[in-house]
Short mmCIF file of N, CA and C in Angstrom, two decimals:
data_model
loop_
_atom_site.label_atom_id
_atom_site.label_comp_id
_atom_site.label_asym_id
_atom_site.label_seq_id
_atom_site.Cartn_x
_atom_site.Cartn_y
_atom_site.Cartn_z
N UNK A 197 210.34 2.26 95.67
CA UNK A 197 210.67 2.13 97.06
C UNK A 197 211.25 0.73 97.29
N UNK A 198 212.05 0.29 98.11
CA UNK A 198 212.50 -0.81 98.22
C UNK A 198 212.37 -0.79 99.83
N UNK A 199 211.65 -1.66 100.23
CA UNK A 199 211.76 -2.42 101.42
C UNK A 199 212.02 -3.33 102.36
N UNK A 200 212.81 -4.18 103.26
CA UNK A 200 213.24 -5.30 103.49
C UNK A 200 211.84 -5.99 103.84
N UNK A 201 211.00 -6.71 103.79
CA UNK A 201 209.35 -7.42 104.18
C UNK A 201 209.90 -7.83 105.16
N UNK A 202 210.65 -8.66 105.95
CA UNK A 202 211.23 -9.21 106.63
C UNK A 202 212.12 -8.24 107.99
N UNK A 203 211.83 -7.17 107.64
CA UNK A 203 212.09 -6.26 108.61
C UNK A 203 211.04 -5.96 109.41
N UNK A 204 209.66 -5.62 109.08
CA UNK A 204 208.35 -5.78 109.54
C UNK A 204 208.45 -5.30 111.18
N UNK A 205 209.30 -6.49 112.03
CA UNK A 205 209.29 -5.95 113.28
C UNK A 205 209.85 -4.93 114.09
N UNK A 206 211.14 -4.94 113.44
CA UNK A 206 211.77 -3.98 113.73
C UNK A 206 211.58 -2.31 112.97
N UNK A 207 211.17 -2.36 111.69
CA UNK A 207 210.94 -1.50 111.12
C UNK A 207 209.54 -1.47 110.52
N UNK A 208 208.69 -0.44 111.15
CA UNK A 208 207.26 -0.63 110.38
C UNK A 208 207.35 -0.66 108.82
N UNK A 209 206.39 -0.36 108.05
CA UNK A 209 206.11 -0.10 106.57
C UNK A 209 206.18 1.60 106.49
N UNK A 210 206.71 2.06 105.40
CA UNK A 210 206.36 3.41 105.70
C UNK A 210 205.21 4.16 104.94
N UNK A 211 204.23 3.66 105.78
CA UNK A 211 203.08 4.02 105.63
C UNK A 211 201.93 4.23 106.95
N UNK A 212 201.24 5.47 106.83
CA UNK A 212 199.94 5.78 107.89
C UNK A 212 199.14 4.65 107.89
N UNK A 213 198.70 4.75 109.02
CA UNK A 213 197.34 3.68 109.16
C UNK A 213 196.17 4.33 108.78
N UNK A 214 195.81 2.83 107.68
CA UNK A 214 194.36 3.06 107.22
C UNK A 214 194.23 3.83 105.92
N UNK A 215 195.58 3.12 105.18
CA UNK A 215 195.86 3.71 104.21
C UNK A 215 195.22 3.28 102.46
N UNK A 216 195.15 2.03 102.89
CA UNK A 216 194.88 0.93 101.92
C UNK A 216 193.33 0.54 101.49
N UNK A 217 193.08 0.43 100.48
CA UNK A 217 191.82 -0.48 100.17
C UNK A 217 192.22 -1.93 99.76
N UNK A 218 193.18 -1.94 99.01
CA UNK A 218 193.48 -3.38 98.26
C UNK A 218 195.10 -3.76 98.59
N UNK A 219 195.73 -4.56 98.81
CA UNK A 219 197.00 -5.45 98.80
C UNK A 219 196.86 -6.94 98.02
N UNK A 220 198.01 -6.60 97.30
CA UNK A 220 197.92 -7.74 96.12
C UNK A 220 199.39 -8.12 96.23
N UNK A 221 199.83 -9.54 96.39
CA UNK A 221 200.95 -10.16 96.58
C UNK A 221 201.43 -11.43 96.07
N UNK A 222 201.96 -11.32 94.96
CA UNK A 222 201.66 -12.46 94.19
C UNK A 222 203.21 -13.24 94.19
N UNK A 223 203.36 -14.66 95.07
CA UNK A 223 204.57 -15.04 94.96
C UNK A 223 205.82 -14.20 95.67
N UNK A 224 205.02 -13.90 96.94
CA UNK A 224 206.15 -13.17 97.93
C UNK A 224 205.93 -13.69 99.18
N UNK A 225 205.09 -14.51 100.06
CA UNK A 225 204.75 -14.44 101.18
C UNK A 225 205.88 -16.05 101.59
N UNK A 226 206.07 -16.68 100.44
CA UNK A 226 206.63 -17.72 100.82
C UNK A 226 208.09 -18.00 100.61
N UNK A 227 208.90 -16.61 101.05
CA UNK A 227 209.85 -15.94 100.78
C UNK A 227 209.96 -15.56 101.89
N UNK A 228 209.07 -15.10 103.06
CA UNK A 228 209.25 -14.72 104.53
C UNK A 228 209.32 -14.89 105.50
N UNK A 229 210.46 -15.07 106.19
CA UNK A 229 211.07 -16.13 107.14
C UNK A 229 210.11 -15.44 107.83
N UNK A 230 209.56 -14.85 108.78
CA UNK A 230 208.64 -14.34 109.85
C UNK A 230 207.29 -13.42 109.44
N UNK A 231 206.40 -14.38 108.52
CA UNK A 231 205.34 -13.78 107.93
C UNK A 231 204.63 -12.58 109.06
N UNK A 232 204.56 -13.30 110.25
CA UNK A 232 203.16 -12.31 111.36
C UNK A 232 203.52 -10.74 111.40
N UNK A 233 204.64 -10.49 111.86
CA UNK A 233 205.03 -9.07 111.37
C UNK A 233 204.52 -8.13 110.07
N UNK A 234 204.69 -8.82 108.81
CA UNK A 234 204.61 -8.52 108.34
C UNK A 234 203.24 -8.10 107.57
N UNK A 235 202.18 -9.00 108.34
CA UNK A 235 200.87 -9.46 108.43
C UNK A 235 200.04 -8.28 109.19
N UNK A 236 200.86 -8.28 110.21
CA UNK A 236 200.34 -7.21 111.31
C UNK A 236 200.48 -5.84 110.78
N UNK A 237 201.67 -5.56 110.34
CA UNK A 237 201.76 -4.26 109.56
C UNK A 237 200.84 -3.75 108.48
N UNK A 238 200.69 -5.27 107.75
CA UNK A 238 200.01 -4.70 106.47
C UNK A 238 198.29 -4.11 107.42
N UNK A 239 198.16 -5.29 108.37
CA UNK A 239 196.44 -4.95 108.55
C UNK A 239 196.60 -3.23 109.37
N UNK A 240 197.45 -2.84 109.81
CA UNK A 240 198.05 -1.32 110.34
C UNK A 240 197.47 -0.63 109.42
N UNK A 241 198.39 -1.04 108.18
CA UNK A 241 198.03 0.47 106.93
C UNK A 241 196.49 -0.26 105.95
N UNK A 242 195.89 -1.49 106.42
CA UNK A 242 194.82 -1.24 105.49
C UNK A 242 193.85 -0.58 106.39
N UNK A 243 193.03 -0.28 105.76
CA UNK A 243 191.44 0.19 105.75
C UNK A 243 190.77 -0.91 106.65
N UNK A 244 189.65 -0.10 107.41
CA UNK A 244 188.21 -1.40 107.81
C UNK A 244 187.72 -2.01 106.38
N UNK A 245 187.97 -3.44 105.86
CA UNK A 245 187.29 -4.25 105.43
C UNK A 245 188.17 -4.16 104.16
N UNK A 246 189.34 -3.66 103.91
CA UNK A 246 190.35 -3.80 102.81
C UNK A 246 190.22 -5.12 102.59
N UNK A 247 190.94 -5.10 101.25
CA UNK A 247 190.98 -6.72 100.85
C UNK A 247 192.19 -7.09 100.26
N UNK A 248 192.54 -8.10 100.55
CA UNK A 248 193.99 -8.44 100.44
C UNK A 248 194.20 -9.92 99.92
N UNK A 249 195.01 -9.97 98.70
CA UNK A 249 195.19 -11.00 97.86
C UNK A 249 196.37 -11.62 97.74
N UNK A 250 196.50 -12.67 97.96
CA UNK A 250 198.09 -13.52 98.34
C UNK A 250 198.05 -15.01 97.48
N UNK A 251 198.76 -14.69 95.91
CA UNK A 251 198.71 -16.09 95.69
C UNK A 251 200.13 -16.75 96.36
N UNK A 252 199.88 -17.93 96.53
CA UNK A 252 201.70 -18.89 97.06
C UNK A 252 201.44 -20.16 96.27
N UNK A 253 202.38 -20.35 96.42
CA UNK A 253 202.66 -22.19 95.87
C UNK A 253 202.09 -22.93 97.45
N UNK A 254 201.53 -24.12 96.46
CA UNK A 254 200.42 -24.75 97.63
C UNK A 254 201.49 -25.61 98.25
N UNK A 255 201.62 -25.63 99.65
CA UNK A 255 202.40 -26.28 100.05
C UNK A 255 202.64 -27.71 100.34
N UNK A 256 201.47 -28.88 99.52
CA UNK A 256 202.14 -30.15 99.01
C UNK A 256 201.98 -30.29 97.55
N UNK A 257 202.84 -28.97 97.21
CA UNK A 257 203.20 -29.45 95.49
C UNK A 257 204.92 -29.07 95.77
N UNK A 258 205.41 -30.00 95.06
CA UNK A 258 206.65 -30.09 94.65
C UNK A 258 207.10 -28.52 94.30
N UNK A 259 206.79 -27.46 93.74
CA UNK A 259 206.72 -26.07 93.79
C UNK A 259 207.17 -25.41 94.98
N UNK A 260 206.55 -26.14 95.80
CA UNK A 260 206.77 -25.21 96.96
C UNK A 260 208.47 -25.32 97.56
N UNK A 261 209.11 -26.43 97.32
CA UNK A 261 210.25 -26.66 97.94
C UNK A 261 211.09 -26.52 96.89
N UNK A 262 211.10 -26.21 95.86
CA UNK A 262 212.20 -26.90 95.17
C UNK A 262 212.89 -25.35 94.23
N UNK A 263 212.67 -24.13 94.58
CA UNK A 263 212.88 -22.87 95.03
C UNK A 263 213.57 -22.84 96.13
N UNK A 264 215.02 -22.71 96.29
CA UNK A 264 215.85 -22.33 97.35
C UNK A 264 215.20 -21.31 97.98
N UNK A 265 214.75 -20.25 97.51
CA UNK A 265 214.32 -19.07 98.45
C UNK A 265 213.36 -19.15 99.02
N UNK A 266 212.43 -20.02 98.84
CA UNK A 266 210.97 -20.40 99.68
C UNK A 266 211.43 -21.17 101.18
N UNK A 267 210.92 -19.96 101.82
CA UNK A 267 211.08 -20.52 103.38
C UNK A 267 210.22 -20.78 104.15
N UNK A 268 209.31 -20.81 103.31
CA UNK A 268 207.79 -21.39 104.16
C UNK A 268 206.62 -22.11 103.35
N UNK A 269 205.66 -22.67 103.79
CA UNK A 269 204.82 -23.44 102.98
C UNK A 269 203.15 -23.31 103.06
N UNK A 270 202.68 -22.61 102.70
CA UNK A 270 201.17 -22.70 103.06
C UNK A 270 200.44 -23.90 102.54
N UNK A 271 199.58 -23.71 103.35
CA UNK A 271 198.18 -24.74 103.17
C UNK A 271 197.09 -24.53 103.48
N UNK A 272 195.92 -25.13 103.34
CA UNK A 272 194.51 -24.27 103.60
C UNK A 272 194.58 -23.58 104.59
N UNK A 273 194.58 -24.02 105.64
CA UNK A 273 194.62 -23.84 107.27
C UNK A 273 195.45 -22.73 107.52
N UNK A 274 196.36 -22.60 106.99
CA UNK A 274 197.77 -21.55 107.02
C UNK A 274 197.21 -20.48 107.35
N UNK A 275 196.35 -19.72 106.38
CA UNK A 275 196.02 -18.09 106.98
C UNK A 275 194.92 -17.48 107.64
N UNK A 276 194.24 -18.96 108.04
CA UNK A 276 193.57 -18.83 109.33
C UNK A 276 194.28 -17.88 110.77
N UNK A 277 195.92 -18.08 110.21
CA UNK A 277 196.89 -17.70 111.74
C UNK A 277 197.06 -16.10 111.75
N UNK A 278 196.47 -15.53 110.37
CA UNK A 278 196.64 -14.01 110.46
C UNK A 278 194.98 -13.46 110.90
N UNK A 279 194.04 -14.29 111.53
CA UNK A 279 193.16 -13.78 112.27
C UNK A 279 193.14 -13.65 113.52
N UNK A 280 192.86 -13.03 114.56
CA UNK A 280 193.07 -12.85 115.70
C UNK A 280 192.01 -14.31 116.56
N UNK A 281 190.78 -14.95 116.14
CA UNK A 281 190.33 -15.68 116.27
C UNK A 281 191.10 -17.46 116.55
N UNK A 282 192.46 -17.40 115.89
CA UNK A 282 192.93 -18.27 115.85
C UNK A 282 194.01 -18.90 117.11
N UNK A 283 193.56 -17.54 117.91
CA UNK A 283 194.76 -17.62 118.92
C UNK A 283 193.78 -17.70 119.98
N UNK A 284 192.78 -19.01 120.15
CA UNK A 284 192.20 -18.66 121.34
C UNK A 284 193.32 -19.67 122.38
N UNK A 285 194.23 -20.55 121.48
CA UNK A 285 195.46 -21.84 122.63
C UNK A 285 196.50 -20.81 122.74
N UNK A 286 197.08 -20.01 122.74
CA UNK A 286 198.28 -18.96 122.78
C UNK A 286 198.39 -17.73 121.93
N UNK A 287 198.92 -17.11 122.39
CA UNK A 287 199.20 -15.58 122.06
C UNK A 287 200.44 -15.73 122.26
N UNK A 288 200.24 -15.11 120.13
CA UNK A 288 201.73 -15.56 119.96
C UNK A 288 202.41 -13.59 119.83
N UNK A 289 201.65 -12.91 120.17
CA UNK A 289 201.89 -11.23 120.45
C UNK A 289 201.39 -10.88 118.86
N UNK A 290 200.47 -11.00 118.00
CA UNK A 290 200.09 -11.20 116.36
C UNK A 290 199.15 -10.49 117.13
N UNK A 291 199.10 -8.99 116.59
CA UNK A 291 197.67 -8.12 116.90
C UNK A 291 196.82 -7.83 115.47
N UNK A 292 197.63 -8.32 114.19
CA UNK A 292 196.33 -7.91 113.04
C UNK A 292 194.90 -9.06 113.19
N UNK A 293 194.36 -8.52 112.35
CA UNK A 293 193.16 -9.55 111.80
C UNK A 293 192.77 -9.66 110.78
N UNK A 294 192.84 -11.01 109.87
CA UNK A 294 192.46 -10.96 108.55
C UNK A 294 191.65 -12.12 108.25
N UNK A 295 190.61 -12.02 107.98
CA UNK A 295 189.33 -12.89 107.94
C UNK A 295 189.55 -13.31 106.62
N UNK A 296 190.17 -14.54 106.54
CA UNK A 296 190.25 -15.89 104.55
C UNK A 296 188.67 -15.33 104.54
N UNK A 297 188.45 -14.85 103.37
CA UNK A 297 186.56 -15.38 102.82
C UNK A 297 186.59 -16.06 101.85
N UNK A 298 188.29 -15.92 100.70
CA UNK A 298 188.09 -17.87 99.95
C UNK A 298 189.27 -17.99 99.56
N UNK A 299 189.18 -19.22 99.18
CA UNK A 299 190.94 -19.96 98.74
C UNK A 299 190.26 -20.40 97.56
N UNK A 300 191.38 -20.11 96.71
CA UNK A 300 190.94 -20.51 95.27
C UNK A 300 192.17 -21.34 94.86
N UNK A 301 191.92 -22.33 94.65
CA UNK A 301 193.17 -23.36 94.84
C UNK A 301 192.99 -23.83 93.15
N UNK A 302 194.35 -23.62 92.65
CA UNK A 302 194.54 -23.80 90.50
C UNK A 302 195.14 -25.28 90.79
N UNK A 303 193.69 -26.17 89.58
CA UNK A 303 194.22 -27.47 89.96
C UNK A 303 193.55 -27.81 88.16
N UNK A 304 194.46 -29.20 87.65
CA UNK A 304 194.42 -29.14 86.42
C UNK A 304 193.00 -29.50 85.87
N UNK A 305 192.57 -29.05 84.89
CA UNK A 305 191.19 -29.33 83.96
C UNK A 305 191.58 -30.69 83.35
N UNK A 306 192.59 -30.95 82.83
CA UNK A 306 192.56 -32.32 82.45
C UNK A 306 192.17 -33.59 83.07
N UNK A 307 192.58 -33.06 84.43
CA UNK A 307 192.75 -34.35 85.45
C UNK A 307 191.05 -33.99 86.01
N UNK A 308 190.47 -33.06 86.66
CA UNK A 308 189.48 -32.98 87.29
C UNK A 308 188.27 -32.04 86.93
N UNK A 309 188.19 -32.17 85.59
CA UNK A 309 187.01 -30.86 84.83
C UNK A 309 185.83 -32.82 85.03
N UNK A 310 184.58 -32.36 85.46
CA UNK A 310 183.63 -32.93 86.05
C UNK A 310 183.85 -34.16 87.05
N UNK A 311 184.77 -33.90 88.15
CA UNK A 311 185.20 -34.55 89.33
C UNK A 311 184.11 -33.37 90.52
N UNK A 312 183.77 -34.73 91.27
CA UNK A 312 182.65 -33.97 92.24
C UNK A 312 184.05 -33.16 93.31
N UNK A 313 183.28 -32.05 94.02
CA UNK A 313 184.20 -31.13 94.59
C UNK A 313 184.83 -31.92 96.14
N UNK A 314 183.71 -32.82 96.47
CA UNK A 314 184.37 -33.52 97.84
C UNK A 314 185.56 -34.62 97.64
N UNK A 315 185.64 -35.05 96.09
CA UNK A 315 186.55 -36.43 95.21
C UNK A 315 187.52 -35.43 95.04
N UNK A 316 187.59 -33.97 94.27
CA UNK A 316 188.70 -33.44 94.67
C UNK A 316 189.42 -32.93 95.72
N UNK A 317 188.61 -32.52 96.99
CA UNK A 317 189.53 -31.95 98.31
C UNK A 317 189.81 -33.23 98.84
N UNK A 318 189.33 -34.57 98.28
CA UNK A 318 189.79 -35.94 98.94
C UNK A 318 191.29 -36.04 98.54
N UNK A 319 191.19 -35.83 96.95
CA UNK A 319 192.84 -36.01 96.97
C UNK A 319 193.86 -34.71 96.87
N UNK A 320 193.27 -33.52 97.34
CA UNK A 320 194.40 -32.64 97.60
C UNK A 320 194.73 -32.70 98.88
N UNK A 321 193.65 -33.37 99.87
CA UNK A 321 194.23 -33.95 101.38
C UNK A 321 195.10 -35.10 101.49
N UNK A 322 195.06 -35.90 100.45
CA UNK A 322 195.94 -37.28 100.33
C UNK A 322 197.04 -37.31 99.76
N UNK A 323 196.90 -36.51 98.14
CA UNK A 323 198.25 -37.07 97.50
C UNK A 323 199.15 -35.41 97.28
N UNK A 324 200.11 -35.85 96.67
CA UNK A 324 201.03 -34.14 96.13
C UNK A 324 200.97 -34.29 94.71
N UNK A 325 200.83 -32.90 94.48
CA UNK A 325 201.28 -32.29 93.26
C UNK A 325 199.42 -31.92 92.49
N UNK A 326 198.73 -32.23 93.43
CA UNK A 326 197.46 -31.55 93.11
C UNK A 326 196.88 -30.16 92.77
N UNK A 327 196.98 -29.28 93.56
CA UNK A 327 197.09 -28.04 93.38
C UNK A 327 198.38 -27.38 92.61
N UNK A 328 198.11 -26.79 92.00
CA UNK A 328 199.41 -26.18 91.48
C UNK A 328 199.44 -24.43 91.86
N UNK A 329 198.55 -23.86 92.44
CA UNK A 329 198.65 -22.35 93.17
C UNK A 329 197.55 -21.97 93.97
N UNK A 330 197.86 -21.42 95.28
CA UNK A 330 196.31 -21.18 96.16
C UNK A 330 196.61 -19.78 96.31
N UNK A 331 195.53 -19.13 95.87
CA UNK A 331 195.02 -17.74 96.01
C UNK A 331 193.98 -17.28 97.12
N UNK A 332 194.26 -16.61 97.92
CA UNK A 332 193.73 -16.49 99.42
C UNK A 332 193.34 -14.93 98.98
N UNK A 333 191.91 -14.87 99.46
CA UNK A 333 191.75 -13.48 99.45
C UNK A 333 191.13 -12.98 100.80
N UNK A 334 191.64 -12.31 101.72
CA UNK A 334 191.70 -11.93 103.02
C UNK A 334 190.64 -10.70 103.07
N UNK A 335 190.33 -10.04 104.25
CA UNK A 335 189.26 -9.49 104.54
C UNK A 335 190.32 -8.36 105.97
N UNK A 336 190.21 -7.39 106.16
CA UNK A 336 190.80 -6.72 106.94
C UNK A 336 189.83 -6.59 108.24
N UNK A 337 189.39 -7.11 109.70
CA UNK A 337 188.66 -6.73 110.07
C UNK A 337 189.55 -5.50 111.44
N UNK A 338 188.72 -4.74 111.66
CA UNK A 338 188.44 -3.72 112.19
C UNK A 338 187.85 -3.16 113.19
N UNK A 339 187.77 -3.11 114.49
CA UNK A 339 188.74 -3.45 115.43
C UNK A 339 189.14 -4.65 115.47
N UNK A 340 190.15 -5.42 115.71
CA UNK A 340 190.39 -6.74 115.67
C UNK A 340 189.38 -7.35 116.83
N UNK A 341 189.30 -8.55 116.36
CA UNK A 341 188.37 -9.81 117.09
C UNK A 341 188.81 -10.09 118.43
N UNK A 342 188.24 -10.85 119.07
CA UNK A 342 189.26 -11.45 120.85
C UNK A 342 189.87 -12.77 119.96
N UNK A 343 190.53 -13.52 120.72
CA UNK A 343 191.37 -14.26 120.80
C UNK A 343 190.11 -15.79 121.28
N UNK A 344 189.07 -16.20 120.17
CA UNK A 344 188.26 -16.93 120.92
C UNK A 344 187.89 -17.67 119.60
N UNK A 345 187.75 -19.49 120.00
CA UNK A 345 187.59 -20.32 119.24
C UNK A 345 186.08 -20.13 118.09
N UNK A 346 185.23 -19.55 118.73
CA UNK A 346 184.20 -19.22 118.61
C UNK A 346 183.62 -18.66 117.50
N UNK A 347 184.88 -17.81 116.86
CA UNK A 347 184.45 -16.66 116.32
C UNK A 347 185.69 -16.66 115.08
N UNK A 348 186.13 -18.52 115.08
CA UNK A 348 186.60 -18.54 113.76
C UNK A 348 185.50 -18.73 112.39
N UNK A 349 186.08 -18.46 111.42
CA UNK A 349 184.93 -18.63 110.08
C UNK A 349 185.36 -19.16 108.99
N UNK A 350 185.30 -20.34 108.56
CA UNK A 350 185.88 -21.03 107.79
C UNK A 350 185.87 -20.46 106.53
N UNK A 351 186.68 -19.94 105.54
CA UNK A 351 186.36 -19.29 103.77
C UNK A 351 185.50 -20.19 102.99
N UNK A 352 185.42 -19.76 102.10
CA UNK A 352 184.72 -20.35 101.17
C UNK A 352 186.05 -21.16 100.39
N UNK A 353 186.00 -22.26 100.01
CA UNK A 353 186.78 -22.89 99.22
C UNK A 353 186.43 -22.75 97.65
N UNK A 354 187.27 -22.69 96.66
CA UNK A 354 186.68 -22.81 94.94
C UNK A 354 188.06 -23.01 94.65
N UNK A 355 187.74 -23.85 93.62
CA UNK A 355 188.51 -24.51 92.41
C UNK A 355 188.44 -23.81 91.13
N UNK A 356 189.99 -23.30 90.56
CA UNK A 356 189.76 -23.07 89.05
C UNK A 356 190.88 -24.11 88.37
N UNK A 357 190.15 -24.43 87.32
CA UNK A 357 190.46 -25.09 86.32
C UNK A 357 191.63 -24.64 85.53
N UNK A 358 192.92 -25.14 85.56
CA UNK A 358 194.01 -24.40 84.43
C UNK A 358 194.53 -25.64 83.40
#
């Protein structure tokens, strides 16, 4: 099947709702000029409590830009915006919901195999080229959430060693 991802709004997925248990996306999301569409669709055709896996290039590594076709950049915080929780300052019209439960951020063993875990998120907040891939694994929730500060939930963060 070939699909435009980037069509999303104008053209659904062609697929029923509530179709899905698992979505796995490895090295596509940062390729999509208008991710939420496409976000919204997918949470359409998954399942209550599907799970959905998105690795990207971390967006302060040199990786992330230096790919002409990458038109966007994630970072921890980033897919906090495909929960409905995140929109308690504006509604941006984003009706899915996808609850991060962890980011698994690939950062080198040479440099940080017995570095305490707060000495490493010190310098993937400070310097570039730390992370070299963040793997987000999402949570489908079902009916979606309100639009309230309240009822955000921070993931679990983990580090693997490459």
């Amino acid at each position: 099947m070939v699909f435009d991802l980037d069509a999303c709004a104008e053209n659904g997925l062609p697929f029923r709702d509530d179709s899905f248990d698992m979505i796995l996306a490895s090295h596509v999301l940062e390729h999509i000029k208008n991710p939420l569409p496409l976000l919204q669709e997918l949470h359409r055709v998954a399942r209550p409590d599907a799970k959905a896996v998105f690795a990207v290039p971390y967006g302060a590594n040199d990786d992330a830009f230096e790919d002409p076709t990458h038109v966007r950049q994630y970072f921890l915080n980033s897919f906090g915006y495909f929960s409905q929780p995140f929109y308690w300052r504006a509604d941006y019209g984003y009706r899915g919901d996808w609850q991060p439960e962890q980011i698994i951020l690939a950062i080198s063993a040479e440099q940080y195999t017995g570095e305490l875990a707060e000495d490493i998120m010190a310098d993937i907040m400070t310097l570039r080229n730390v992370v070299l891939e963040m793997t987000v694994e999402l949570r489908a929730v079902k009916p979606a959430r309100e639009a309230k500060l309240e009822l955000q939930q921070a993931p679990e963060i983990r580090y693997r060693f490459v």
